[in-house]
């Protein structure tokens, strides 16, 4: 079952530079339920633009984004986003940062408490829930950012270079955590990175973008089963 379909997505910005205005040109991609798709390409090739369009945070110049075969305009509760900088509220504890979206959505207090607790355990933040963001390492803050997205239980998670600001060893740990969470929660993941080894490690399929303008250059199926 296709979850997300990108059909002929083109994005033009008014002068990126003198001769080039297209950030993306004719992107066609179907992401199926349960896939872990990595979009790989050099800086400036349009990865963030593609993610923002897929999330409904930015409008395309032409083309369509479909979710379960329904054309989308704007954001959807079925799609969660995790950015490189988790941008937690500094004045709220980790628990209350994770809870925030559920409060806004009017989820009852008891339901909130259960879901927040379960998510804290899922992402490995147990014991840190009463700390404030500045008291945590970059890796722990990224776990909190991920928890804030997961707690809303979206089917699809879009991730924009979520681990590129943390040190190398922490990044390897977070990659393993991501695979574990993906397998356990059966999410569909659309993950952006400029790091080849990260894409190869995480993905079930890799979409390689070529720069200026961003086009799909090649799609690789990752040919092995995970343990
Ligand atoms: P990536 O995420 O792969 O680094 P981006 O999607 O951020 O690429 O950017 C793709 C291209 O579009 C780059 O050349 C970038 O400078 C340009 N770009 C991105 N956002 C804007 C904008 N708001 N206005 C003009 N150009 C932009
Ligand atoms: P990333 O590191 O994810 O590739 P960038 O550093 O390219 O992101 O861009 C960060 C933000 O700045 C994005 O929201 C992007 O849309 C915007 N941006 C990038 N290039 C330009 C540009 N030439 N003009 C205006 N905004 C831009």
Coordinates of C-alpha atoms and ligand atoms in Angstrom, one line a residue:
X1 CA 0.0 0.0 0.0
X2 CA 1.5 3.4 -1.0
X3 CA 1.6 5.7 2.0
X4 CA 3.2 8.8 0.3
X5 CA 3.3 9.6 -3.3
X6 CA 5.2 12.5 -4.8
X7 CA 4.1 13.1 -8.3
X8 CA 6.0 15.5 -10.6
X9 CA 7.1 17.7 -7.7
X10 CA 8.9 20.8 -8.9
X11 CA 10.0 23.7 -6.7
X12 CA 11.3 27.0 -8.0
X13 CA 12.7 29.7 -5.7
X14 CA 13.0 33.2 -7.1
X15 CA 16.8 33.4 -7.8
X16 CA 18.8 30.7 -6.0
X17 CA 21.5 32.1 -8.3
X18 CA 21.7 33.8 -11.7
X19 CA 21.0 31.0 -14.0
X20 CA 19.2 28.5 -11.8
X21 CA 15.8 28.9 -10.1
X22 CA 14.8 25.2 -9.7
X23 CA 15.6 23.5 -6.4
X24 CA 13.7 20.4 -7.4
X25 CA 12.6 19.2 -10.8
X26 CA 10.1 16.4 -11.5
X27 CA 10.5 14.3 -8.4
X28 CA 8.4 11.1 -8.6
X29 CA 8.5 8.7 -5.7
X30 CA 6.2 6.3 -3.9
X31 CA 7.0 5.4 -0.3
X32 CA 5.2 2.3 0.8
X33 CA 3.9 1.4 4.3
X34 CA 6.7 0.4 6.6
X35 CA 9.6 1.4 4.4
X36 CA 12.7 3.2 5.7
X37 CA 13.6 5.5 2.8
X38 CA 16.7 7.6 3.0
X39 CA 17.1 10.6 0.7
X40 CA 20.8 11.1 0.1
X41 CA 22.5 13.9 -1.7
X42 CA 25.1 16.7 -1.2
X43 CA 24.3 20.0 0.6
X44 CA 22.1 22.3 -1.5
X45 CA 20.5 19.5 -3.7
X46 CA 17.0 20.2 -2.3
X47 CA 16.7 17.5 0.4
X48 CA 15.2 19.9 3.0
X49 CA 12.9 21.4 0.4
X50 CA 11.6 18.0 -0.5
X51 CA 11.0 17.1 3.1
X52 CA 9.2 20.4 3.8
X53 CA 7.0 19.9 0.8
X54 CA 6.2 16.3 1.8
X55 CA 5.3 17.5 5.3
X56 CA 3.0 20.2 3.9
X57 CA 5.2 23.0 5.5
X58 CA 6.2 24.5 2.1
X59 CA 4.2 24.6 -1.1
X60 CA 5.5 23.1 -4.3
X61 CA 5.6 25.1 -7.5
X62 CA 3.9 22.2 -9.3
X63 CA 3.1 18.5 -8.7
X64 CA 1.2 16.7 -6.1
X65 CA 1.8 15.1 -2.7
X66 CA -0.6 12.2 -1.9
X67 CA -1.2 10.4 1.4
X68 CA -3.0 7.1 1.0
X69 CA -3.9 8.2 -2.5
X70 CA -5.5 11.5 -1.3
X71 CA -4.0 14.7 -2.5
X72 CA -2.7 16.8 0.4
X73 CA -2.5 20.5 1.0
X74 CA -0.9 21.6 4.2
X75 CA 0.1 19.5 7.2
X76 CA -1.5 16.2 8.3
X77 CA -1.7 14.6 11.7
X78 CA -0.5 11.3 10.1
X79 CA 2.9 12.9 9.3
X80 CA 5.4 13.9 12.1
X81 CA 8.6 15.8 11.5
X82 CA 11.9 15.7 13.4
X83 CA 14.5 18.4 12.6
X84 CA 18.2 18.6 13.1
X85 CA 17.7 21.0 15.9
X86 CA 15.0 19.6 18.2
X87 CA 14.1 23.2 19.4
X88 CA 12.7 22.1 22.7
X89 CA 11.1 24.8 24.9
X90 CA 13.9 25.7 27.4
X91 CA 11.5 26.5 30.2
X92 CA 9.7 23.2 30.1
X93 CA 10.9 19.9 31.5
X94 CA 11.5 17.1 29.1
X95 CA 8.3 15.4 30.1
X96 CA 6.3 18.6 29.6
X97 CA 8.1 19.2 26.2
X98 CA 6.9 15.8 25.1
X99 CA 3.4 16.4 26.5
X100 CA 3.0 19.8 24.8
X101 CA 1.5 18.6 21.5
X102 CA -1.0 16.4 23.3
X103 CA -2.1 19.3 25.5
X104 CA -2.8 21.4 22.4
X105 CA -4.7 18.5 20.9
X106 CA -6.9 18.4 24.0
X107 CA -5.9 14.9 25.0
X108 CA -7.1 14.1 28.5
X109 CA -4.7 14.2 31.4
X110 CA -4.7 10.5 32.1
X111 CA -4.3 9.6 28.5
X112 CA -1.4 12.1 28.2
X113 CA 0.4 10.7 31.2
X114 CA 0.3 7.2 29.8
X115 CA 1.3 8.1 26.3
X116 CA 4.2 10.4 27.5
X117 CA 5.5 7.7 29.9
X118 CA 5.4 5.0 27.2
X119 CA 7.2 7.3 24.7
X120 CA 9.9 8.3 27.3
X121 CA 10.6 4.6 27.8
X122 CA 10.6 3.9 24.0
X123 CA 13.2 6.5 23.2
X124 CA 15.4 5.7 26.2
X125 CA 14.8 8.9 28.3
X126 CA 13.6 7.2 31.5
X127 CA 15.3 9.0 34.4
X128 CA 15.7 12.2 32.4
X129 CA 12.1 13.3 32.2
X130 CA 12.2 15.9 34.9
X131 CA 15.4 17.6 33.5
X132 CA 15.4 20.7 31.4
X133 CA 16.8 20.8 27.9
X134 CA 20.0 22.6 28.8
X135 CA 20.8 19.9 31.3
X136 CA 20.9 17.2 28.6
X137 CA 23.5 16.3 26.0
X138 CA 22.8 16.9 22.3
X139 CA 22.0 13.2 21.8
X140 CA 19.5 13.2 24.7
X141 CA 17.9 16.3 23.3
X142 CA 17.5 14.6 20.0
X143 CA 15.8 11.7 21.7
X144 CA 13.5 14.2 23.3
X145 CA 12.8 15.8 19.9
X146 CA 12.0 12.3 18.5
X147 CA 9.7 11.6 21.5
X148 CA 7.8 14.8 21.0
X149 CA 7.1 13.6 17.4
X150 CA 6.4 9.9 18.3
X151 CA 4.0 10.7 21.2
X152 CA 1.4 12.0 18.6
X153 CA 1.6 8.6 17.0
X154 CA 2.0 9.7 13.3
X155 CA 2.2 6.8 10.8
X156 CA 4.9 8.6 8.8
X157 CA 7.9 10.3 10.3
X158 CA 10.0 12.7 8.2
X159 CA 13.5 13.3 9.6
X160 CA 15.8 16.1 8.4
X161 CA 19.4 15.2 9.2
X162 CA 18.3 14.5 12.8
X163 CA 21.7 13.2 14.0
X164 CA 24.1 15.4 12.1
X165 CA 24.8 17.8 15.0
X166 CA 25.8 15.1 17.5
X167 CA 29.2 13.5 17.9
X168 CA 30.1 10.4 16.0
X169 CA 29.6 7.7 18.7
X170 CA 26.3 9.2 19.8
X171 CA 25.2 9.2 16.2
X172 CA 25.9 5.5 15.9
X173 CA 23.9 4.8 19.0
X174 CA 21.0 6.9 17.8
X175 CA 21.0 5.1 14.4
X176 CA 20.6 1.8 16.2
X177 CA 17.8 3.3 18.4
X178 CA 16.1 4.5 15.2
X179 CA 16.1 1.0 13.7
X180 CA 14.8 -0.5 16.9
X181 CA 11.9 2.0 17.1
X182 CA 11.1 1.7 13.4
X183 CA 10.9 -2.1 13.8
X184 CA 8.9 -2.0 17.0
X185 CA 6.4 0.7 16.1
X186 CA 6.1 -0.2 12.4
X187 CA 6.4 3.4 11.2
X188 CA 7.1 4.6 7.7
X189 CA 10.2 6.7 7.8
X190 CA 11.5 9.2 5.3
X191 CA 15.0 10.2 6.4
X192 CA 17.2 12.9 4.9
X193 CA 21.0 12.7 5.1
X194 CA 24.1 13.8 3.3
X195 CA 26.0 10.9 4.9
X196 CA 26.4 7.9 2.7
X197 CA 27.2 5.4 5.4
X198 CA 24.2 6.6 7.5
X199 CA 21.9 6.0 4.5
X200 CA 23.4 2.6 3.8
X201 CA 23.1 1.6 7.5
X202 CA 19.5 2.8 8.0
X203 CA 17.6 2.5 4.7
X204 CA 15.5 -0.2 3.1
X205 CA 15.7 2.0 0.0
X206 CA 18.0 4.9 -0.9
X207 CA 16.9 7.8 -3.1
X208 CA 19.9 9.6 -4.5
X209 CA 19.4 13.2 -5.5
X210 CA 21.6 15.0 -8.0
X211 CA 22.2 18.7 -7.3
X212 CA 21.1 21.8 -9.2
X213 CA 18.4 21.3 -9.9
X214 CA 17.5 18.4 -7.5
X215 CA 16.4 15.4 -9.5
X216 CA 16.2 11.7 -8.6
X217 CA 19.4 10.3 -10.0
X218 CA 19.0 6.7 -8.9
X219 CA 17.1 4.6 -6.4
X220 CA 18.8 1.7 -4.7
X221 CA 17.0 -1.2 -3.0
X222 CA 19.1 -2.2 0.0
X223 CA 19.4 -5.9 -0.7
X224 CA 19.7 -7.4 2.8
X225 CA 17.3 -8.3 5.6
X226 CA 17.9 -6.8 9.0
X227 CA 18.7 -9.3 11.8
Ligands
LIG1 P1 19.6 20.6 1.1 O1 18.7 20.3 2.2 O2 19.9 19.4 0.2 O3 20.9 21.2 1.6 P2 17.8 22.8 0.4 O4 16.5 22.2 0.1 O5 18.0 23.4 1.7 O6 19.0 21.7 0.1 O7 18.1 23.9 -0.7 C1 18.1 23.5 -2.1 C2 18.5 24.8 -2.9 O8 17.5 25.7 -2.8 C3 19.8 25.4 -2.4 O9 20.5 25.9 -3.5 C4 19.3 26.5 -1.5 O10 20.2 27.6 -1.4 C5 18.0 26.9 -2.2 N1 17.0 27.4 -1.3 C6 16.5 26.8 -0.2 N2 15.6 27.5 0.4 C7 15.5 28.7 -0.3 C8 14.7 29.9 -0.2 N3 13.8 30.0 0.8 N4 14.9 30.9 -1.1 C9 15.8 30.7 -2.1 N5 16.5 29.6 -2.3 C10 16.4 28.6 -1.4
LIG2 P1 20.1 22.2 5.5 O1 21.3 22.3 6.4 O2 19.0 21.4 6.1 O3 20.4 21.8 4.1 P2 20.1 24.9 4.8 O4 21.2 25.4 5.7 O5 20.3 24.7 3.4 O6 19.4 23.6 5.5 O7 18.8 25.9 5.0 C1 18.3 26.3 6.2 C2 17.1 27.1 6.0 O8 17.4 28.3 5.2 C3 16.0 26.4 5.2 O9 14.7 26.7 5.8 C4 16.1 26.9 3.8 O10 14.8 26.9 3.2 C5 16.6 28.3 4.0 N1 17.5 28.7 2.9 C6 18.5 27.9 2.4 N2 19.0 28.6 1.3 C7 18.4 29.8 1.2 C8 18.5 30.8 0.3 N3 19.4 30.9 -0.6 N4 17.7 31.9 0.5 C9 16.8 31.9 1.5 N5 16.6 30.9 2.4 C10 17.4 29.8 2.2

